[in-house]
Short mmCIF file of C-alpha atoms and ligand atoms in Angstrom, two decimals:
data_model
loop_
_atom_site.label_atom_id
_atom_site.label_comp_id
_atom_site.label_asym_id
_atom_site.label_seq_id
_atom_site.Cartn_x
_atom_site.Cartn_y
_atom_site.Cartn_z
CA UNK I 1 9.65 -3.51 -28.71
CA UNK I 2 8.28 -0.04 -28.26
CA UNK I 3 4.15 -0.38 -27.29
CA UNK I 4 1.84 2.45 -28.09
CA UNK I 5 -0.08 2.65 -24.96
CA UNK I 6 -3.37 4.46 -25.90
CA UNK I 7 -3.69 7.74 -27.98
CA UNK I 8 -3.44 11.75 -27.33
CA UNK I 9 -6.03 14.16 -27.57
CA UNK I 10 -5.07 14.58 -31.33
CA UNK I 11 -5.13 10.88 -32.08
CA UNK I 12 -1.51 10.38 -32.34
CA UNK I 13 0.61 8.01 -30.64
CA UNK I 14 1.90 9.58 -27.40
CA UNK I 15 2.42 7.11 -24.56
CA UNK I 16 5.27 4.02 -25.02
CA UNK I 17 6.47 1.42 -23.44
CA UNK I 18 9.91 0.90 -24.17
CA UNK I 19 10.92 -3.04 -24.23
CA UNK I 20 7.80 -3.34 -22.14
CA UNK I 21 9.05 -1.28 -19.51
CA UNK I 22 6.91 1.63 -17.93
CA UNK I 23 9.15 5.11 -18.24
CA UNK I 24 8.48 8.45 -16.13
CA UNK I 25 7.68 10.00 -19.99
CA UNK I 26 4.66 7.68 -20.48
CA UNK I 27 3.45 7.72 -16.83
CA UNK I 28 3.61 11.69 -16.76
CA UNK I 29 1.59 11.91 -20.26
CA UNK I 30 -1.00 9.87 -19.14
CA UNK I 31 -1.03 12.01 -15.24
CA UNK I 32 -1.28 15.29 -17.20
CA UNK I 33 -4.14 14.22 -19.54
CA UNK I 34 -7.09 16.43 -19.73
CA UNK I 35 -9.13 14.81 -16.32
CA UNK I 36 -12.20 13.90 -18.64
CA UNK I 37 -9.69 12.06 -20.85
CA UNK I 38 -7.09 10.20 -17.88
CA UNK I 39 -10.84 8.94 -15.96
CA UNK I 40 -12.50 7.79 -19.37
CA UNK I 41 -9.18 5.55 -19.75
CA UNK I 42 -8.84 4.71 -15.73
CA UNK I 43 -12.35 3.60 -15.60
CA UNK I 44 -12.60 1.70 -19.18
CA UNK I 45 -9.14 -0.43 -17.67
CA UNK I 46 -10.79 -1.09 -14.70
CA UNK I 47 -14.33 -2.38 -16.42
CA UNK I 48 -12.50 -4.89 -17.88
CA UNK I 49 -10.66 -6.65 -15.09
CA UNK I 50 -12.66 -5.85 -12.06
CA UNK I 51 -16.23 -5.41 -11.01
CA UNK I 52 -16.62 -1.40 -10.80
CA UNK I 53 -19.16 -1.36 -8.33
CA UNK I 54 -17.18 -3.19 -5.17
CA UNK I 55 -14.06 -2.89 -3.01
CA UNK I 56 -12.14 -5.26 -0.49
CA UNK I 57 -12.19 -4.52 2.61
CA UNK I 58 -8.91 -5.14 4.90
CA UNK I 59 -8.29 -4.96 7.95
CA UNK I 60 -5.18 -3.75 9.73
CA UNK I 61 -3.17 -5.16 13.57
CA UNK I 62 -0.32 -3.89 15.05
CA UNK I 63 1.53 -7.20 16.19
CA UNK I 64 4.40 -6.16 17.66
CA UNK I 65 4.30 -2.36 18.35
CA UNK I 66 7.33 0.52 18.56
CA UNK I 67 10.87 0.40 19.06
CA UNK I 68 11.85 -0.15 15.56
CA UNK I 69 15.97 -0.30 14.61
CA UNK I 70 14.88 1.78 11.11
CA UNK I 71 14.95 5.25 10.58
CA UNK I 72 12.17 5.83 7.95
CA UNK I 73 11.46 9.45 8.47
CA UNK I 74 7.95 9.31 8.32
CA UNK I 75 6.98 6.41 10.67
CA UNK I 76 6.03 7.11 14.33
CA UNK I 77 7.42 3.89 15.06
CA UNK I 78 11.43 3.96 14.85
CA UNK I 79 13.06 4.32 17.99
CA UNK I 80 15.15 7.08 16.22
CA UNK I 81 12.72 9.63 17.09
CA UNK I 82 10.74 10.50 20.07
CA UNK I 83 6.69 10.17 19.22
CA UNK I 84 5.22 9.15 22.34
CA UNK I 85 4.84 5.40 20.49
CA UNK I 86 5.30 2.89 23.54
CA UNK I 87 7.35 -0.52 22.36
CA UNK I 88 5.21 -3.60 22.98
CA UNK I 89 6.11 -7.08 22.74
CA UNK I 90 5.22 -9.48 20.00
CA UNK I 91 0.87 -10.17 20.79
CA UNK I 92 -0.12 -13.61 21.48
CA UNK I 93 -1.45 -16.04 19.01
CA UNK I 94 -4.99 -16.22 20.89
CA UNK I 95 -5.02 -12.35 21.35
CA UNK I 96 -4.60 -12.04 17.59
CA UNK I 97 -7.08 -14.35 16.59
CA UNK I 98 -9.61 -12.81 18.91
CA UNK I 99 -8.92 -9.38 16.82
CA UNK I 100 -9.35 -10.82 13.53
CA UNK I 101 -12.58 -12.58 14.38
CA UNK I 102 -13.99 -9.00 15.69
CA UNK I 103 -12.13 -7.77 12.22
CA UNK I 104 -14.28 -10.66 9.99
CA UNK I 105 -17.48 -9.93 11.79
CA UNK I 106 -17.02 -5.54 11.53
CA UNK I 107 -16.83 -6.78 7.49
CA UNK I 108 -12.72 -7.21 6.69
CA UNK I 109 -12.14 -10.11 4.38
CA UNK I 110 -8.10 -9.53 4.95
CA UNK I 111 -6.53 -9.18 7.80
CA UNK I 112 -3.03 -7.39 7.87
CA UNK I 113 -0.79 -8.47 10.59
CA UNK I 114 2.14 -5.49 10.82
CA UNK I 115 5.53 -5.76 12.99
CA UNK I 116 7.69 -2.89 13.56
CA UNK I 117 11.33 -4.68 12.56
CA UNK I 118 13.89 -4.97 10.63
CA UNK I 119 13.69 -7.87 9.32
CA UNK I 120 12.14 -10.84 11.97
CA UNK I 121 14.45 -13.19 13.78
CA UNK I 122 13.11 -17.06 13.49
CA UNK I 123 11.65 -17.46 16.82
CA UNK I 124 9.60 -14.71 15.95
CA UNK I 125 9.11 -15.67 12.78
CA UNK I 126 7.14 -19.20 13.77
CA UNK I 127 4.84 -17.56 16.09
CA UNK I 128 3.67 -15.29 13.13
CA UNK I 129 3.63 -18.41 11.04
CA UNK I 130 1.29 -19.79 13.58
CA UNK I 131 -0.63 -16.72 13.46
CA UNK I 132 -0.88 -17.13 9.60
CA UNK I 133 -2.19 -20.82 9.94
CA UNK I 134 -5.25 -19.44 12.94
CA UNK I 135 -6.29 -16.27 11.15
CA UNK I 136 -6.94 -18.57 8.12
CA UNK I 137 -8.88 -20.84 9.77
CA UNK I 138 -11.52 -18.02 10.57
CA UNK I 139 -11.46 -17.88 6.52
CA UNK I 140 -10.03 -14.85 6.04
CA UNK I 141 -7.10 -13.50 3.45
CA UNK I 142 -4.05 -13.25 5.45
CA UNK I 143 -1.02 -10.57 4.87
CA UNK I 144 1.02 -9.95 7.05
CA UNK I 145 4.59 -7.00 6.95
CA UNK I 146 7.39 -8.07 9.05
CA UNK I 147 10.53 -5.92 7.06
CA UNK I 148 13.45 -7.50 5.16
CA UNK I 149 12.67 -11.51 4.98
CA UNK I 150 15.64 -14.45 3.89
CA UNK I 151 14.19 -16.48 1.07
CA UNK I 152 14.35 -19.27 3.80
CA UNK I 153 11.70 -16.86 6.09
CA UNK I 154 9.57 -16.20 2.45
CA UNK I 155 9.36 -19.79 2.27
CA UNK I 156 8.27 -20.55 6.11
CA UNK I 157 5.75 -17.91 5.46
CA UNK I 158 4.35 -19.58 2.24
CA UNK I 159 4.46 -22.95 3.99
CA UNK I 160 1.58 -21.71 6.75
CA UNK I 161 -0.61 -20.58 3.68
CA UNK I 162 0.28 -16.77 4.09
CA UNK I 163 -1.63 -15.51 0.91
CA UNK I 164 0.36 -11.37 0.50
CA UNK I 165 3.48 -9.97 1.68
CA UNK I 166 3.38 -6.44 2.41
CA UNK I 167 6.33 -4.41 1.96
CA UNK I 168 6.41 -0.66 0.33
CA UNK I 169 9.04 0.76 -1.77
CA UNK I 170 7.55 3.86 0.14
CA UNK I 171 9.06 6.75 -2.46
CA UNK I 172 10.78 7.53 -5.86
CA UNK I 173 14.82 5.70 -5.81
CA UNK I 174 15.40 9.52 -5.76
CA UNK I 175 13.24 10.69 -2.59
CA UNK I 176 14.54 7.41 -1.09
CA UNK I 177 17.33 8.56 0.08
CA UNK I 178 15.89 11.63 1.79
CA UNK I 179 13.46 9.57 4.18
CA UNK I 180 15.73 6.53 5.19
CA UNK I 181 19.05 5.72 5.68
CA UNK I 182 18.72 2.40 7.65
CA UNK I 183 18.55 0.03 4.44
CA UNK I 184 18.14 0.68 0.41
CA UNK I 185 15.62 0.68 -2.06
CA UNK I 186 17.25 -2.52 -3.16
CA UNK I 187 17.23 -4.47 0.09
CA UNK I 188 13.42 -3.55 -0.43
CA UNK I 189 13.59 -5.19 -3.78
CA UNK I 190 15.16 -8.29 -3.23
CA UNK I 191 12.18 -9.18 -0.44
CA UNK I 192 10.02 -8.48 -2.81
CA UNK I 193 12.10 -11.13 -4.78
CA UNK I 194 12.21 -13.88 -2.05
CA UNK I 195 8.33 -13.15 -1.67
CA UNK I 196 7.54 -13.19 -5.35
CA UNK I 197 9.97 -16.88 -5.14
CA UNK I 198 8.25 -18.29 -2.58
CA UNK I 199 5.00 -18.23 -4.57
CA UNK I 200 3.11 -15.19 -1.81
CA UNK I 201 1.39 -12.26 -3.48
CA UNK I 202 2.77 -9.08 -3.07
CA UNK I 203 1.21 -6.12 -1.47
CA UNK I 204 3.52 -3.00 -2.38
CA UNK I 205 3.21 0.53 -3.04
CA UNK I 206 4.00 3.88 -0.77
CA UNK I 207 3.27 7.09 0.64
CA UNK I 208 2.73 10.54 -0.68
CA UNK I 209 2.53 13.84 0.81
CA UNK I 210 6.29 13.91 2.74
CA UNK I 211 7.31 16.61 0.77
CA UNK I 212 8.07 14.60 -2.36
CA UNK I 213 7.23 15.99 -6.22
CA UNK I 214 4.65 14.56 -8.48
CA UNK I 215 7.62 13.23 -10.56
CA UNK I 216 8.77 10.98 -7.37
CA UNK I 217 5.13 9.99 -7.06
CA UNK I 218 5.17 8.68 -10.97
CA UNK I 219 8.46 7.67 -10.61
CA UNK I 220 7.24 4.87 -7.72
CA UNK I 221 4.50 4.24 -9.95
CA UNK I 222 7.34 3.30 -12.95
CA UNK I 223 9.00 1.00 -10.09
CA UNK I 224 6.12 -0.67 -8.94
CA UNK I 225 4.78 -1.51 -12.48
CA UNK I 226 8.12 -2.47 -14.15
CA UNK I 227 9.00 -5.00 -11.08
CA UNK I 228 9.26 -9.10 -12.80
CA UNK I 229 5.41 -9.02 -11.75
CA UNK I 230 3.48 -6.18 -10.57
CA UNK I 231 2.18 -6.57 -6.91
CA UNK I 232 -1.22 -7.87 -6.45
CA UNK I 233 -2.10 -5.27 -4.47
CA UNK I 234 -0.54 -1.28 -4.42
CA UNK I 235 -1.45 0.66 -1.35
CA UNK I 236 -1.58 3.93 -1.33
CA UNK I 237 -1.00 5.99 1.62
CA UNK I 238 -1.39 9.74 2.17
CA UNK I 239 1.08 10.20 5.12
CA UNK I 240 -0.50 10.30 8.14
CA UNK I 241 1.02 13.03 10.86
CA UNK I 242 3.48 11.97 13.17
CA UNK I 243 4.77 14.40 15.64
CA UNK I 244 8.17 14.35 16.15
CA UNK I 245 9.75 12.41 13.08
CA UNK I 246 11.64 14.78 10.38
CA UNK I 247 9.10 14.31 7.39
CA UNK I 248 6.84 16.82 9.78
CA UNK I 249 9.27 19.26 8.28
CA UNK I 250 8.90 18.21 4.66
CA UNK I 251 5.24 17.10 4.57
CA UNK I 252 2.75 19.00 2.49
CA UNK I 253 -0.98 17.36 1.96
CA UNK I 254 -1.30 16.43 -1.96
CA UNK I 255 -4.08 18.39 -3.97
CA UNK I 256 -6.86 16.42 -3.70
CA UNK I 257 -7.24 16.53 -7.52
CA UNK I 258 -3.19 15.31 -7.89
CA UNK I 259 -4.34 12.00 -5.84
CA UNK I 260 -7.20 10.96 -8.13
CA UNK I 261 -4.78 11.48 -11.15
CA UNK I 262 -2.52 9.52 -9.28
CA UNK I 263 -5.02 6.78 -8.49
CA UNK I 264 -6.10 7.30 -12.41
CA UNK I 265 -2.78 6.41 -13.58
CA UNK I 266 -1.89 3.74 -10.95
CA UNK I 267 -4.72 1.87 -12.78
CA UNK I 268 -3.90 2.41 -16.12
CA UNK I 269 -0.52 1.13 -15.53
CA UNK I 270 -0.96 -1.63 -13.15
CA UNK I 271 -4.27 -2.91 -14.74
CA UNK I 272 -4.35 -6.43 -12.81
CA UNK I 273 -3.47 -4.95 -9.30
CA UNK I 274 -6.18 -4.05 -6.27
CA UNK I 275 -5.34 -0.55 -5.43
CA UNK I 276 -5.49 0.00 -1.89
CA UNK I 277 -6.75 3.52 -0.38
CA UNK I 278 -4.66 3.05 2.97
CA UNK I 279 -3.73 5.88 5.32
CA UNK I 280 -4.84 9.37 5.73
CA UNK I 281 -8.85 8.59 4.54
CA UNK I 282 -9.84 10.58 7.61
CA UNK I 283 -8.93 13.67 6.34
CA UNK I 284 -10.47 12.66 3.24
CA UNK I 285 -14.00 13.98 1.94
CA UNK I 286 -16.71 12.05 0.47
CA UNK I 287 -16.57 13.36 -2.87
CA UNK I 288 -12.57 12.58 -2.98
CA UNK I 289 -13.05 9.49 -2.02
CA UNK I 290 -15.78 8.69 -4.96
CA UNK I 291 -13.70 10.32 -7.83
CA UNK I 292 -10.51 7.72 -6.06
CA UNK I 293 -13.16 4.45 -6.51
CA UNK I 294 -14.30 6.32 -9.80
CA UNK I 295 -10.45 6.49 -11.01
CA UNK I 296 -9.60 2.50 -10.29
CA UNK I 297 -9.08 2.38 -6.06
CA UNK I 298 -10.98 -0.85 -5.30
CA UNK I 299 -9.50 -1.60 -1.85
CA UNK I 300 -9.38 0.15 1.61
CA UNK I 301 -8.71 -0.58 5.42
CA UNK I 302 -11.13 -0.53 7.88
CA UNK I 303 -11.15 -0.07 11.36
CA UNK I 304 -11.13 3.10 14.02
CA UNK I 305 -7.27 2.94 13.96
CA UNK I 306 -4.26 1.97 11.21
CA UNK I 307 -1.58 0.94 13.50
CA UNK I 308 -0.49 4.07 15.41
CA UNK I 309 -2.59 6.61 13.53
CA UNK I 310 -6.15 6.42 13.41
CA UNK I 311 -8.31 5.85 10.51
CA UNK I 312 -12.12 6.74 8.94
CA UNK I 313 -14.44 5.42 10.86
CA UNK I 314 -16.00 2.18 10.37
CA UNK I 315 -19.83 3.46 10.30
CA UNK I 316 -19.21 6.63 8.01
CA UNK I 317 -17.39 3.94 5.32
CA UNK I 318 -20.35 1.75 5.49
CA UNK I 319 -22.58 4.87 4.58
CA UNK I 320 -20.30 6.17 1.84
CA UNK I 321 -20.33 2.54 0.14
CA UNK I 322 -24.10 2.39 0.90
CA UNK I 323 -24.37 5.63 -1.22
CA UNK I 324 -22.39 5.10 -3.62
CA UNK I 325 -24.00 1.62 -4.31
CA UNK I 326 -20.67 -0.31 -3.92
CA UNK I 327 -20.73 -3.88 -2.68
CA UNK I 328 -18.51 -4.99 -0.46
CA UNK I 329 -18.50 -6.93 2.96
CA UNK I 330 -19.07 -4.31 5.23
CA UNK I 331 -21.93 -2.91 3.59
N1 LIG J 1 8.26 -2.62 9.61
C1 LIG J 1 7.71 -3.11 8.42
C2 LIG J 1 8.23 -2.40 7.20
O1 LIG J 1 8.50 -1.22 7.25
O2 LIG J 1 8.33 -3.04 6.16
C3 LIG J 1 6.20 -3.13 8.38
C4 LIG J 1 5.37 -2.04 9.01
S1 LIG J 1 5.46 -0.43 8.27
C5 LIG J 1 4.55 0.53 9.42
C6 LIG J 1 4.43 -0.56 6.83
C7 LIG J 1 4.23 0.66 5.97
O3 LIG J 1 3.38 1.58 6.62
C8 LIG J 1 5.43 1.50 5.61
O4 LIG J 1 6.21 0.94 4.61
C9 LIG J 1 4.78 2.79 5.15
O5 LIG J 1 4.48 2.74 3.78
C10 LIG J 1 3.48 2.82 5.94
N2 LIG J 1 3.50 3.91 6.95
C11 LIG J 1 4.21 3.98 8.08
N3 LIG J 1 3.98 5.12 8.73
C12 LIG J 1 3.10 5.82 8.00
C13 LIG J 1 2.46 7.10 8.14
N4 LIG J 1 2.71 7.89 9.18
N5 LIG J 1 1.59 7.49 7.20
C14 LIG J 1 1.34 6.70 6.13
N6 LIG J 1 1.90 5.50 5.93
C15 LIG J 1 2.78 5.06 6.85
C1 LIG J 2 0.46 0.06 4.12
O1 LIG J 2 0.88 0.38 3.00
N1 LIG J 2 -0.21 0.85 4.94
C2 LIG J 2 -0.50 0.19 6.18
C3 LIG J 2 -0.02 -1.26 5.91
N2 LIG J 2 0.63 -1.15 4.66
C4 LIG J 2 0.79 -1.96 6.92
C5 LIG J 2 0.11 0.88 7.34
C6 LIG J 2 -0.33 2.32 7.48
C7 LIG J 2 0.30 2.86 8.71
C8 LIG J 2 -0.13 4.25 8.99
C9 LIG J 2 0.62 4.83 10.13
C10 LIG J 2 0.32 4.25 11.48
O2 LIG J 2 -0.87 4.00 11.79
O3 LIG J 2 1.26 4.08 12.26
FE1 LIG J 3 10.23 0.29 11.32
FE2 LIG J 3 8.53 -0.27 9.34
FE3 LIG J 3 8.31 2.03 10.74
FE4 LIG J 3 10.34 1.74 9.07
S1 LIG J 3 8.16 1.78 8.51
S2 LIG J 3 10.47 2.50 11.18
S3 LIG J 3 10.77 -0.45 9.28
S4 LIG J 3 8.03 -0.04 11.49
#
């Protein structure tokens, strides 16, 4: 069944969804709509399944730090490139807790536990899992991103009361291929699957700015919102500079205006999901980051630093919500 998916400028019948699936033809007419037009939709969508006027606040830990197997070119945590990133050993349970209670009471209602692997091996696996089962019993969301899972692992996870999985598709299939070699798009996928099986909500989106073209961004856009279910929640990440991994060569800082489209038509497409502003709001102004919460983004991480890279600080978000009259926990 072909679905007419709103209306162009002239009134005709512009944007389809073929057999219900998204294609790159209906996300790029809605990107390229006049900007009036593309926020008028963006914001109308987001009226009607969330409250306009607040965003989530999560909070990010780096669990196990450095010395990753993977080669993702834009992470300054693979031990294929040399960026100063010291390898740590997985935290303690107590240390962890400790950082999520200072996470609750800065205002984070998630807290996002990240591991630089592969995939985890079991041992490892049951101390997260025990991690899962203390963080909420503070009474906070949990997610945590640990790489490529078994369906076994998704189900151990699910088992503690783990509430999201995070794990990007990063990129377009086609810029993929261009940032890592170490495992494919689908090994990515069929995590996502064993997540999705094991009854955990999926956090899941990607990074723009490594050098990539607006089609690649849409085209992650047409993955994310054609997968069985569409995540939960769809971070968004401006790439945040690394020295010394090869996207440095690549990178180029999206148009500020580009983003908000993107954000625009993130929300028009994935109507249900929380999109997540994630890295790279430091660089960010306050204006840009109004026209994001004004295009759909109703989600961002707090905290002075991401997991390597550092972030917006905690006080200037407080006073940018407080301005712009949106609710949310830290404010
Ligand atoms: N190792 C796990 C994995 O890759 O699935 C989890 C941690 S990994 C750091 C989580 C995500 O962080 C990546 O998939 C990527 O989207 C994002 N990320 C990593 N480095 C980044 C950077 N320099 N700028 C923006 N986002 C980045
Ligand atoms: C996601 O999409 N962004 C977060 C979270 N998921 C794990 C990570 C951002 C990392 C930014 C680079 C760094 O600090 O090392
Ligand atoms: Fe490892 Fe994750 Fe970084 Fe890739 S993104 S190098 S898997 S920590």
């Amino acid at each position: 069944m072909n679905v007419c998916a709103g209306v162009d400028r002239n009134g005709g019948c512009e944007l389809v969804q073929v057999d219900g699936e998204w294609q790159r033809a209906a996300a790029e007419a809605l990107y390229h709509l006049p900007f009036a037009e593309l926020m008028f939709r963006a914001q109308s969508v987001h009226r009607n399944n969330f409250d306009p006027n607040h965003v989530e606040t999560a909070s990010l830990l780096s669990v196990k730090t450095g010395g990753c197997p993977e080669d993702c070119g834009y992470c300054a945590q693979s031990a294929h490139y040399e960026t100063g990133v010291k390898a740590t050993r997985l935290m303690d349970c107590a240390d962890v807790v400790a950082a999520a209670q200072r996470a609750k009471e800065a205002g984070a209602t998630r807290f996002c536990m990240a591991a630089a692997w592969r995939s985890p091996k079991d041992r490892d696996l049951d101390r997260v899992c025990e991690m899962v089962i203390a963080v909420k019993d503070l009474g906070m969301e949990t997610c945590v991103t640990l790489g490529m899972l078994t369906p076994k692992q998704a189900t151990l996870l699910s088992e503690a009361g783990l509430d999201f999985y995070n794990h990007n598709v990063d990129t377009s299939p086609d810029f993929y291929r261009r940032i890592i070699t170490t495992r494919t798009l689908q090994d990515r996928i069929d995590t996502l699957e064993h997540v999705r099986e094991a009854g955990i909500k999926i956090c899941c989106g990607g990074i723009i700015g490594m050098g990539e073209r607006v089609e690649d961004r849409l085209d992650m856009l047409v993955l994310l919102a054609n997968l069985r279910e569409p995540p939960e929640s769809v971070p968004i990440n401006l790439w945040n500079e690394v020295k010394g991994v090869p996207v440095i060569d690549t990178a180029a800082a999206p148009d500020p205006i580009a983003l908000v489209r993107l954000v625009a038509t993130a929300r028009i497409m994935m109507p249900h999901s929380v999109i997540r502003l994630s890295a790279g709001r430091h660089d960010m102004t306050d204006e840009l980051h109004a026209l994001c919460f004004l295009a759909g983004a109703n989600s961002i991480f707090i905290g002075d630093v991401l997991l390597t890279t550092k972030n917006q600080k905690v006080d200037r978000d407080a006073k940018l919500l407080t301005k712009l009259g949106i609710t949310s926990a830290l404010a």
